[in-house]
GROMACS .gro file of C-alpha atoms in nm:
model
  324
    1MET     CA    1   9.282  12.698  13.653
    2SER     CA    2   9.611  12.682  13.841
    3LEU     CA    3   9.899  12.886  13.707
    4ASN     CA    4  10.168  12.696  13.897
    5HIS     CA    5  10.353  12.464  13.663
    6GLU     CA    6  10.643  12.265  13.804
    7PRO     CA    7  10.907  12.198  13.537
    8GLU     CA    8  10.935  11.831  13.623
    9GLU     CA    9  10.562  11.782  13.588
   10ARG     CA   10  10.526  11.938  13.248
   11GLU     CA   11  10.364  11.723  12.990
   12GLU     CA   12  10.559  11.626  12.685
   13PRO     CA   13  10.417  11.792  12.371
   14ARG     CA   14  10.177  11.569  12.185
   15LYS     CA   15  10.355  11.588  11.855
   16CYS     CA   16  10.675  11.452  12.011
   17ARG     CA   17  10.516  11.157  12.181
   18LYS     CA   18  10.561  10.811  12.047
   19PRO     CA   19  10.224  10.635  12.022
   20ASP     CA   20  10.158  10.338  12.244
   21GLU     CA   21  10.216  10.004  12.074
   22GLU     CA   22   9.942   9.829  12.270
   23LEU     CA   23   9.578   9.899  12.197
   24PRO     CA   24   9.363   9.961  12.507
   25PHE     CA   25   9.056   9.748  12.452
   26ARG     CA   26   8.727   9.877  12.585
   27SER     CA   27   8.503   9.669  12.807
   28GLY     CA   28   8.129   9.679  12.852
   29ARG     CA   29   7.851   9.744  12.605
   30VAL     CA   30   7.907   9.890  12.260
   31HIS     CA   31   7.666  10.150  12.128
   32ILE     CA   32   7.566  10.070  11.770
   33SER     CA   33   7.477  10.379  11.570
   34THR     CA   34   7.152  10.376  11.373
   35ARG     CA   35   7.332  10.531  11.076
   36ARG     CA   36   7.615  10.289  11.005
   37ARG     CA   37   7.713  10.399  10.656
   38GLY     CA   38   7.642  10.665  10.401
   39ALA     CA   39   7.793  10.834  10.098
   40ASP     CA   40   8.021  11.133  10.120
   41ILE     CA   41   8.105  11.373   9.838
   42THR     CA   42   8.383  11.152   9.702
   43ALA     CA   43   8.153  10.848   9.676
   44LEU     CA   44   7.889  11.055   9.496
   45GLY     CA   45   8.156  11.204   9.272
   46HIS     CA   46   8.280  10.857   9.182
   47LEU     CA   47   7.927  10.753   9.081
   48ALA     CA   48   7.875  11.072   8.880
   49LEU     CA   49   8.199  11.029   8.686
   50HIS     CA   50   8.101  10.674   8.589
   51LEU     CA   51   7.751  10.776   8.481
   52PRO     CA   52   7.846  10.788   8.107
   53HIS     CA   53   7.977  10.431   8.133
   54GLY     CA   54   7.654  10.325   8.299
   55LEU     CA   55   7.444  10.487   8.026
   56ALA     CA   56   7.654  10.316   7.759
   57SER     CA   57   7.600   9.983   7.936
   58LEU     CA   58   7.229  10.061   7.950
   59ALA     CA   59   7.222  10.097   7.572
   60VAL     CA   60   7.426   9.778   7.520
   61VAL     CA   61   7.207   9.568   7.750
   62PHE     CA   62   6.888   9.711   7.599
   63LEU     CA   63   7.005   9.621   7.248
   64ALA     CA   64   7.109   9.272   7.358
   65SER     CA   65   6.779   9.220   7.542
   66TYR     CA   66   6.584   9.333   7.236
   67VAL     CA   67   6.772   9.089   7.011
   68VAL     CA   68   6.720   8.805   7.260
   69GLY     CA   69   6.350   8.892   7.271
   70LEU     CA   70   6.321   8.875   6.891
   71VAL     CA   71   6.497   8.539   6.876
   72SER     CA   72   6.337   8.366   7.173
   73GLY     CA   73   6.005   8.543   7.205
   74LEU     CA   74   6.092   8.643   7.562
   75PRO     CA   75   5.981   8.996   7.654
   76TRP     CA   76   6.281   9.227   7.625
   77TRP     CA   77   6.221   9.377   7.968
   78VAL     CA   78   6.285   9.044   8.144
   79PRO     CA   79   6.663   9.017   8.076
   80PHE     CA   80   6.692   9.396   8.089
   81GLY     CA   81   6.523   9.409   8.428
   82CYS     CA   82   6.737   9.124   8.562
   83TRP     CA   83   7.051   9.317   8.471
   84ALA     CA   84   6.917   9.638   8.621
   85LEU     CA   85   6.844   9.462   8.951
   86SER     CA   86   7.166   9.259   8.952
   87GLY     CA   87   7.356   9.538   9.126
   88ALA     CA   88   7.190   9.445   9.453
   89LEU     CA   89   7.298   9.082   9.411
   90VAL     CA   90   7.669   9.160   9.420
   91PHE     CA   91   7.631   9.292   9.776
   92SER     CA   92   7.488   8.967   9.910
   93LYS     CA   93   7.713   8.770  10.143
   94PRO     CA   94   7.749   8.462   9.914
   95CYS     CA   95   7.839   8.679   9.615
   96GLU     CA   96   8.086   8.879   9.824
   97ARG     CA   97   8.254   8.558   9.933
   98LEU     CA   98   8.297   8.463   9.567
   99LEU     CA   99   8.442   8.806   9.492
  100ALA     CA  100   8.683   8.780   9.784
  101ARG     CA  101   8.810   8.436   9.682
  102TRP     CA  102   8.820   8.455   9.303
  103LEU     CA  103   8.854   8.824   9.220
  104PHE     CA  104   9.062   8.960   9.508
  105ARG     CA  105   9.243   8.631   9.585
  106LEU     CA  106   9.174   8.647   9.959
  107ARG     CA  107   9.152   8.369  10.219
  108TYR     CA  108   9.009   8.320  10.564
  109PRO     CA  109   9.241   8.411  10.854
  110ALA     CA  110   9.442   8.129  11.009
  111PRO     CA  111   9.373   8.059  11.381
  112GLU     CA  112   9.680   8.252  11.500
  113GLU     CA  113   9.592   8.540  11.268
  114GLU     CA  114   9.234   8.537  11.388
  115ARG     CA  115   9.344   8.568  11.751
  116LYS     CA  116   9.519   8.896  11.668
  117LEU     CA  117   9.282   9.030  11.405
  118HIS     CA  118   8.937   8.986  11.561
  119PRO     CA  119   8.995   9.165  11.896
  120VAL     CA  120   9.147   9.464  11.715
  121TRP     CA  121   8.862   9.472  11.467
  122ARG     CA  122   8.600   9.459  11.744
  123GLU     CA  123   8.770   9.754  11.915
  124VAL     CA  124   8.777   9.958  11.592
  125ALA     CA  125   8.414   9.878  11.513
  126GLY     CA  126   8.313   9.957  11.870
  127ARG     CA  127   8.474  10.300  11.855
  128ALA     CA  128   8.296  10.368  11.525
  129GLY     CA  129   7.962  10.247  11.657
  130VAL     CA  130   7.915   9.977  11.394
  131ASP     CA  131   7.840   9.607  11.424
  132ALA     CA  132   8.168   9.419  11.392
  133HIS     CA  133   7.987   9.102  11.282
  134ALA     CA  134   7.837   9.279  10.981
  135TYR     CA  135   8.173   9.264  10.802
  136GLN     CA  136   8.378   8.973  10.671
  137LEU     CA  137   8.747   8.966  10.764
  138TRP     CA  138   8.990   8.824  10.509
  139VAL     CA  139   9.366   8.792  10.463
  140GLU     CA  140   9.574   8.843  10.150
  141ASN     CA  141   9.901   8.653  10.112
  142SER     CA  142  10.141   8.938  10.046
  143SER     CA  143  10.478   9.063  10.165
  144ASP     CA  144  10.355   9.425  10.168
  145ILE     CA  145  10.182   9.621  10.443
  146ASN     CA  146   9.842   9.684  10.293
  147ALA     CA  147   9.469   9.642  10.345
  148LEU     CA  148   9.152   9.645  10.138
  149ALA     CA  149   8.789   9.750  10.172
  150ALA     CA  150   8.566   9.614   9.897
  151ALA     CA  151   8.203   9.551   9.809
  152GLY     CA  152   7.970   9.608  10.101
  153HIS     CA  153   8.127   9.403  10.379
  154ILE     CA  154   8.479   9.289  10.279
  155VAL     CA  155   8.774   9.400  10.493
  156SER     CA  156   9.113   9.239  10.440
  157VAL     CA  157   9.472   9.287  10.551
  158THR     CA  158   9.790   9.130  10.422
  159SER     CA  159   9.960   8.847  10.607
  160HIS     CA  160  10.271   9.065  10.641
  161SER     CA  161  10.066   9.336  10.814
  162LEU     CA  162   9.944   9.087  11.073
  163LYS     CA  163  10.302   8.978  11.142
  164GLU     CA  164  10.472   9.316  11.153
  165LEU     CA  165  10.219   9.568  11.287
  166THR     CA  166  10.145   9.619  11.655
  167PRO     CA  167   9.780   9.591  11.762
  168ALA     CA  168   9.748   9.971  11.772
  169GLN     CA  169   9.901  10.012  11.426
  170LEU     CA  170   9.680   9.735  11.292
  171GLY     CA  171   9.385   9.919  11.444
  172GLY     CA  172   9.480  10.231  11.250
  173VAL     CA  173   9.493  10.038  10.923
  174LEU     CA  174   9.156   9.871  10.992
  175ALA     CA  175   9.000  10.204  11.093
  176HIS     CA  176   9.113  10.347  10.759
  177GLU     CA  177   8.943  10.062  10.571
  178LEU     CA  178   8.629  10.094  10.783
  179GLY     CA  179   8.621  10.459  10.677
  180HIS     CA  180   8.598  10.348  10.314
  181HIS     CA  181   8.289  10.144  10.406
  182THR     CA  182   8.110  10.392  10.629
  183ARG     CA  183   8.166  10.678  10.384
  184GLY     CA  184   8.046  10.479  10.083
  185HIS     CA  185   8.372  10.452   9.890
  186ALA     CA  186   8.373  10.071   9.871
  187TRP     CA  187   8.017  10.014   9.751
  188ALA     CA  188   8.034  10.307   9.506
  189SER     CA  189   8.346  10.160   9.344
  190LEU     CA  190   8.192   9.815   9.306
  191LEU     CA  191   7.861   9.952   9.175
  192SER     CA  192   8.042  10.166   8.917
  193LEU     CA  193   8.252   9.871   8.806
  194TRP     CA  194   7.953   9.638   8.782
  195TYR     CA  195   7.728   9.863   8.573
  196ALA     CA  196   8.013   9.971   8.346
  197LEU     CA  197   8.103   9.610   8.266
  198PRO     CA  198   7.870   9.557   7.964
  199ALA     CA  199   8.000   9.872   7.793
  200ARG     CA  200   8.361   9.771   7.856
  201VAL     CA  201   8.300   9.421   7.716
  202ALA     CA  202   8.122   9.560   7.409
  203TRP     CA  203   8.406   9.807   7.346
  204ARG     CA  204   8.668   9.533   7.364
  205LEU     CA  205   8.466   9.317   7.124
  206LEU     CA  206   8.443   9.608   6.878
  207LEU     CA  207   8.818   9.664   6.895
  208LYS     CA  208   8.879   9.293   6.840
  209LEU     CA  209   8.650   9.290   6.537
  210ALA     CA  210   8.810   9.604   6.398
  211SER     CA  211   9.155   9.447   6.427
  212ARG     CA  212   9.042   9.162   6.203
  213VAL     CA  213   8.909   9.386   5.927
  214LYS     CA  214   9.137   9.396   5.626
  215ARG     CA  215   9.333   9.712   5.561
  216LEU     CA  216   9.127   9.973   5.376
  217SER     CA  217   9.237  10.125   5.050
  218ALA     CA  218   9.383  10.475   5.056
  219ASN     CA  219   9.064  10.636   4.923
  220ALA     CA  220   8.843  10.443   5.164
  221ALA     CA  221   9.068  10.529   5.459
  222THR     CA  222   9.064  10.900   5.364
  223LEU     CA  223   8.686  10.899   5.333
  224THR     CA  224   8.649  10.724   5.669
  225ILE     CA  225   8.872  10.979   5.841
  226ILE     CA  226   8.680  11.271   5.689
  227VAL     CA  227   8.341  11.129   5.789
  228ALA     CA  228   8.464  11.055   6.142
  229ALA     CA  229   8.607  11.407   6.176
  230VAL     CA  230   8.279  11.565   6.058
  231VAL     CA  231   8.076  11.353   6.301
  232VAL     CA  232   8.305  11.434   6.595
  233LEU     CA  233   8.299  11.805   6.511
  234ALA     CA  234   7.919  11.804   6.487
  235LEU     CA  235   7.881  11.622   6.818
  236ALA     CA  236   8.134  11.852   6.988
  237THR     CA  237   7.942  12.157   6.866
  238ALA     CA  238   7.604  12.017   6.971
  239THR     CA  239   7.724  11.912   7.318
  240TYR     CA  240   7.949  12.215   7.381
  241GLY     CA  241   8.253  11.987   7.392
  242LEU     CA  242   8.110  11.746   7.651
  243ILE     CA  243   8.181  11.446   7.429
  244PHE     CA  244   8.550  11.494   7.513
  245LEU     CA  245   8.478  11.459   7.885
  246PRO     CA  246   8.545  11.080   7.883
  247LEU     CA  247   8.906  11.159   7.786
  248ALA     CA  248   8.949  11.335   8.121
  249THR     CA  249   8.746  11.082   8.320
  250PRO     CA  250   9.044  10.861   8.426
  251TYR     CA  251   9.223  11.165   8.569
  252LEU     CA  252   8.911  11.291   8.747
  253VAL     CA  253   8.839  10.946   8.891
  254ALA     CA  254   9.197  10.922   9.018
  255ALA     CA  255   9.168  11.265   9.181
  256VAL     CA  256   8.844  11.164   9.355
  257SER     CA  257   9.006  10.839   9.471
  258ARG     CA  258   9.298  11.029   9.622
  259ARG     CA  259   9.057  11.251   9.812
  260ALA     CA  260   8.870  10.941   9.932
  261GLU     CA  261   9.195  10.805  10.078
  262LEU     CA  262   9.247  11.125  10.276
  263ARG     CA  263   8.888  11.107  10.403
  264ALA     CA  264   8.946  10.749  10.516
  265ASP     CA  265   9.255  10.872  10.703
  266GLU     CA  266   9.034  11.137  10.861
  267HIS     CA  267   8.795  10.865  10.975
  268ALA     CA  268   9.079  10.670  11.136
  269ALA     CA  269   9.205  10.987  11.307
  270GLY     CA  270   8.857  11.055  11.442
  271LEU     CA  271   8.863  10.713  11.611
  272GLY     CA  272   9.193  10.796  11.781
  273PHE     CA  273   9.433  10.620  11.543
  274ALA     CA  274   9.605  10.920  11.383
  275ALA     CA  275   9.941  10.865  11.555
  276HIS     CA  276   9.940  10.490  11.492
  277LEU     CA  277   9.850  10.526  11.124
  278LEU     CA  278  10.121  10.791  11.095
  279GLU     CA  279  10.374  10.538  11.227
  280VAL     CA  280  10.267  10.288  10.960
  281LEU     CA  281  10.304  10.548  10.686
  282ARG     CA  282  10.642  10.659  10.820
  283ALA     CA  283  10.766  10.301  10.802
  284GLU     CA  284  10.630  10.276  10.448
  285HIS     CA  285  10.809  10.599  10.360
  286ASP     CA  286  11.139  10.463  10.496
  287ARG     CA  287  11.093  10.142  10.299
  288MET     CA  288  11.035  10.335   9.976
  289GLU     CA  289  11.339  10.552  10.042
  290SER     CA  290  11.556  10.245  10.094
  291ARG     CA  291  11.449  10.110   9.757
  292HIS     CA  292  11.540  10.438   9.581
  293THR     CA  293  11.222  10.420   9.376
  294ALA     CA  294  11.239  10.629   9.061
  295ARG     CA  295  11.005  10.925   9.052
  296GLU     CA  296  10.705  10.885   8.825
  297GLY     CA  297  10.615  11.132   8.556
  298LEU     CA  298  10.343  11.391   8.599
  299MET     CA  299  10.082  11.204   8.393
  300LEU     CA  300  10.138  10.882   8.587
  301ARG     CA  301  10.105  11.067   8.917
  302LEU     CA  302   9.777  11.219   8.797
  303LEU     CA  303   9.647  10.867   8.730
  304ASP     CA  304   9.751  10.737   9.073
  305SER     CA  305   9.449  10.644   9.286
  306HIS     CA  306   9.640  10.700   9.614
  307PRO     CA  307   9.799  11.024   9.735
  308ASP     CA  308  10.171  11.013   9.800
  309VAL     CA  309  10.290  10.916  10.147
  310HIS     CA  310  10.413  11.269  10.225
  311THR     CA  311  10.065  11.415  10.167
  312ARG     CA  312   9.898  11.160  10.392
  313MET     CA  313  10.159  11.209  10.663
  314HIS     CA  314  10.114  11.587  10.644
  315HIS     CA  315   9.738  11.558  10.706
  316LEU     CA  316   9.779  11.303  10.985
  317ARG     CA  317  10.037  11.519  11.165
  318ALA     CA  318   9.777  11.794  11.180
  319TYR     CA  319   9.536  11.557  11.360
  320VAL     CA  320   9.809  11.445  11.601
  321GLU     CA  321   9.905  11.803  11.686
  322ARG     CA  322   9.541  11.887  11.753
  323GLY     CA  323   9.531  11.596  11.996
  324ARG     CA  324   9.293  11.373  11.804
   0.00000   0.00000   0.00000
């Protein structure tokens, strides 16, 4: 190694450089990895936290299937088995297209949007070693800079992102969303939502029925409260307080989601987009500062599924300074 360093030839420190606005596209063959997606600790944690909802849905569907079997003579395991296997159906391409259009309100890219979006997406997928054609690209009509990874193959960006972001910045945003797919965040979220749906519907129906019940007399209300308190105390003692875990579930799910966002940022940084994604977040930070957004309370921040911009920028700066 030479020890002669001319002052005029010194390299500018990495952390002071401004990232290139243009994205250097690779040419030649793309190596497709045999392991294209998996499930990291945040995806598994998300599934574990929604396990009680899934078990409640299991009981609801079993009861409904049993009643249907008694009425129609159909074996109870037929509707129950169809529901159990329906989770795989929501990851089929036709079902995902329905989800994109009717649930997420997405649309296909316009020709001019497609000319910008597809080359950047192919470059991001090529760097990650995944098949770019395995995913469906969509656009959301929105005036915000945002993107979405959903189901098993849905990747979308907002129309404003396509207009305002440079190709390199757009690549950073897409690499972040690809990280949600390859690390299992997207499919774990959809699977949890799908199998928790029967329990949520049953709970809402019970609340609606309870709201229509006439007001109880004072004695009946007192007796109901005492019985409910005794039952809750007995269950809390028998389960060592685990029955109160669902009260903390929303906060735990939000914490896991925030960690998943940081892991998706890590994925984008590993593909060489740390500086470009940092530029996008810095612009978002400036926009929020210009709006003088009021600070949220502690409980609302604990329920936020995304970490604050400062936290994400702090982690991305570390990748930039390490030269990633």
